[in-house]
């Protein structure tokens, strides 16, 4: 439902670290540090054992979009001030949004089934589309974190097909 996403992660001094391509449920990862190419499904148990982050397309989309995606839910409720909880048909928590007190923006989003938290800050408006310039991700199960600082973001700009090609170098496993 979210189309395709390509994420290129570089070190602050410019060295390419990882390229990630998501097309539907398919996931391709080029790890330049380990010289490895991974291909699998977002639902693959084997792949999720090797990559210590929850492989949920909504969670990955939220990271790439720098704004939380809404998970499938049955109803919404507010059990505390500045907080919205999404519930499934069984009444179980799916997602919890903590909002900023001064503005109706998401501050922290807890992805309940994935046991992961994202914190969004420094919001920017790009032609009427809001995104966070800073995103912090923490997987509570895997004890890892990721901080993203976005210099620029472009929405709905046509991209050449070459952007979405993953050329695997010959010396990669």
Coordinates of C-alpha atoms in Angstrom, one line a residue:
X1 CA 0.0 0.0 0.0
X2 CA 3.0 2.3 0.4
X3 CA 4.6 1.8 -2.9
X4 CA 8.4 1.6 -2.9
X5 CA 11.0 3.2 -0.7
X6 CA 14.7 3.5 -1.2
X7 CA 16.8 4.5 1.8
X8 CA 20.5 5.3 1.5
X9 CA 22.4 5.6 4.7
X10 CA 25.8 7.3 4.7
X11 CA 28.3 8.1 7.5
X12 CA 28.5 11.8 8.4
X13 CA 31.8 12.1 6.5
X14 CA 30.2 10.6 3.4
X15 CA 31.0 6.9 3.3
X16 CA 28.1 4.8 2.0
X17 CA 27.0 2.3 4.7
X18 CA 23.7 0.7 3.6
X19 CA 21.2 0.9 0.8
X20 CA 17.7 -0.4 1.5
X21 CA 15.0 -1.0 -1.1
X22 CA 11.5 -1.9 -0.1
X23 CA 9.0 -2.8 -2.8
X24 CA 5.7 -4.1 -1.4
X25 CA 6.7 -6.9 1.0
X26 CA 10.1 -7.5 -0.7
X27 CA 13.2 -6.1 1.0
X28 CA 16.7 -5.8 -0.5
X29 CA 19.7 -4.6 1.5
X30 CA 23.2 -3.8 0.3
X31 CA 25.5 -3.6 3.4
X32 CA 28.7 -1.9 2.2
X33 CA 30.4 -2.4 5.6
X34 CA 30.1 -6.2 5.5
X35 CA 30.0 -6.4 1.7
X36 CA 26.8 -8.4 1.8
X37 CA 23.5 -8.3 -0.2
X38 CA 20.4 -9.5 1.6
X39 CA 17.1 -10.2 -0.2
X40 CA 13.9 -11.4 1.5
X41 CA 10.4 -10.6 2.6
X42 CA 9.5 -8.2 5.3
X43 CA 7.8 -11.3 6.9
X44 CA 10.9 -13.6 6.7
X45 CA 11.9 -15.1 10.0
X46 CA 15.4 -15.8 8.7
X47 CA 15.9 -12.2 7.6
X48 CA 14.5 -10.8 10.8
X49 CA 17.0 -12.9 12.8
X50 CA 19.9 -11.3 10.9
X51 CA 18.6 -7.7 11.0
X52 CA 17.9 -6.5 14.5
X53 CA 14.9 -4.2 13.7
X54 CA 11.2 -5.1 13.5
X55 CA 10.6 -5.6 9.7
X56 CA 7.1 -4.0 9.6
X57 CA 6.4 -2.0 6.4
X58 CA 4.5 0.7 8.4
X59 CA 7.4 1.1 10.8
X60 CA 9.9 1.3 7.9
X61 CA 7.6 3.7 6.1
X62 CA 7.4 5.9 9.2
X63 CA 11.2 6.1 9.3
X64 CA 11.5 6.9 5.7
X65 CA 8.6 9.4 5.7
X66 CA 9.7 11.0 9.0
X67 CA 6.1 10.9 10.1
X68 CA 4.2 8.0 11.8
X69 CA 2.1 5.8 9.6
X70 CA -1.2 4.7 11.1
X71 CA -1.4 1.0 11.8
X72 CA -4.6 -1.0 11.0
X73 CA -6.9 -0.5 13.9
X74 CA -10.6 -0.8 14.9
X75 CA -11.0 2.2 17.2
X76 CA -9.2 5.1 18.8
X77 CA -9.4 6.1 22.4
X78 CA -7.7 8.7 24.7
X79 CA -6.8 7.3 28.2
X80 CA -4.6 10.3 29.1
X81 CA -4.2 13.9 28.1
X82 CA -2.2 14.5 24.9
X83 CA -2.4 10.8 24.1
X84 CA -4.3 8.7 21.5
X85 CA -4.4 4.9 21.6
X86 CA -5.3 2.8 18.6
X87 CA -7.0 -0.5 19.4
X88 CA -7.6 -3.7 17.3
X89 CA -10.9 -5.5 17.2
X90 CA -10.0 -7.4 20.4
X91 CA -9.4 -4.2 22.3
X92 CA -5.6 -4.7 22.3
X93 CA -3.3 -1.7 21.9
X94 CA -1.8 -1.4 18.4
X95 CA -0.2 2.0 18.5
X96 CA 0.0 4.8 21.1
X97 CA 0.6 8.4 20.1
X98 CA 1.9 11.0 22.6
X99 CA 1.3 14.5 21.2
X100 CA 3.1 17.7 21.9
X101 CA 1.2 19.8 24.5
X102 CA 1.6 23.0 22.4
X103 CA 0.8 21.6 18.9
X104 CA -1.2 18.7 17.5
X105 CA 2.0 16.9 16.3
X106 CA 3.1 13.4 17.3
X107 CA 5.9 13.5 19.7
X108 CA 6.4 9.8 20.6
X109 CA 4.8 6.8 18.9
X110 CA 4.8 3.3 20.4
X111 CA 4.4 0.4 18.0
X112 CA 3.0 -2.1 20.5
X113 CA 3.3 -5.4 18.7
X114 CA 6.8 -4.5 17.4
X115 CA 7.8 -3.2 20.8
X116 CA 9.4 -0.2 19.2
X117 CA 9.3 3.5 19.9
X118 CA 9.8 6.5 17.5
X119 CA 10.3 10.1 18.7
X120 CA 9.7 12.9 16.2
X121 CA 10.9 16.4 16.6
X122 CA 11.9 19.6 14.7
X123 CA 8.9 19.5 12.3
X124 CA 9.1 21.2 8.9
X125 CA 6.4 22.0 6.4
X126 CA 7.4 21.2 2.8
X127 CA 4.6 22.5 0.5
X128 CA 1.9 21.6 3.0
X129 CA 3.4 18.2 4.0
X130 CA 4.7 17.9 7.5
X131 CA 7.7 15.8 8.4
X132 CA 10.1 15.6 11.3
X133 CA 13.7 16.7 10.7
X134 CA 14.8 14.5 13.6
X135 CA 13.6 10.9 14.2
X136 CA 14.8 8.6 16.9
X137 CA 14.0 4.9 16.8
X138 CA 14.4 2.4 19.5
X139 CA 13.7 -1.3 19.3
X140 CA 13.1 -2.4 22.9
X141 CA 13.5 -6.1 22.1
X142 CA 16.8 -5.7 20.3
X143 CA 18.3 -3.0 22.5
X144 CA 19.3 -0.9 19.4
X145 CA 18.6 2.6 18.3
X146 CA 18.8 4.8 15.3
X147 CA 18.8 8.6 15.1
X148 CA 18.0 10.3 11.8
X149 CA 18.6 13.9 11.0
X150 CA 17.1 15.0 7.7
X151 CA 18.7 17.9 5.8
X152 CA 16.2 17.9 3.0
X153 CA 13.1 16.0 2.0
X154 CA 11.2 16.0 -1.3
X155 CA 7.7 14.7 -1.8
X156 CA 6.0 13.4 -4.9
X157 CA 8.9 14.4 -7.2
X158 CA 9.3 12.2 -10.2
X159 CA 12.3 9.9 -9.8
X160 CA 14.2 8.0 -12.6
X161 CA 13.9 4.2 -12.4
X162 CA 17.6 4.0 -11.9
X163 CA 17.2 5.3 -8.4
X164 CA 15.3 2.0 -7.5
X165 CA 17.9 -0.4 -9.0
X166 CA 20.1 -2.3 -6.6
X167 CA 23.4 -3.1 -8.4
X168 CA 25.2 -5.7 -6.3
X169 CA 29.0 -5.4 -6.6
X170 CA 30.8 -8.6 -7.7
X171 CA 32.8 -9.0 -4.4
X172 CA 29.6 -9.0 -2.2
X173 CA 28.2 -12.2 -0.7

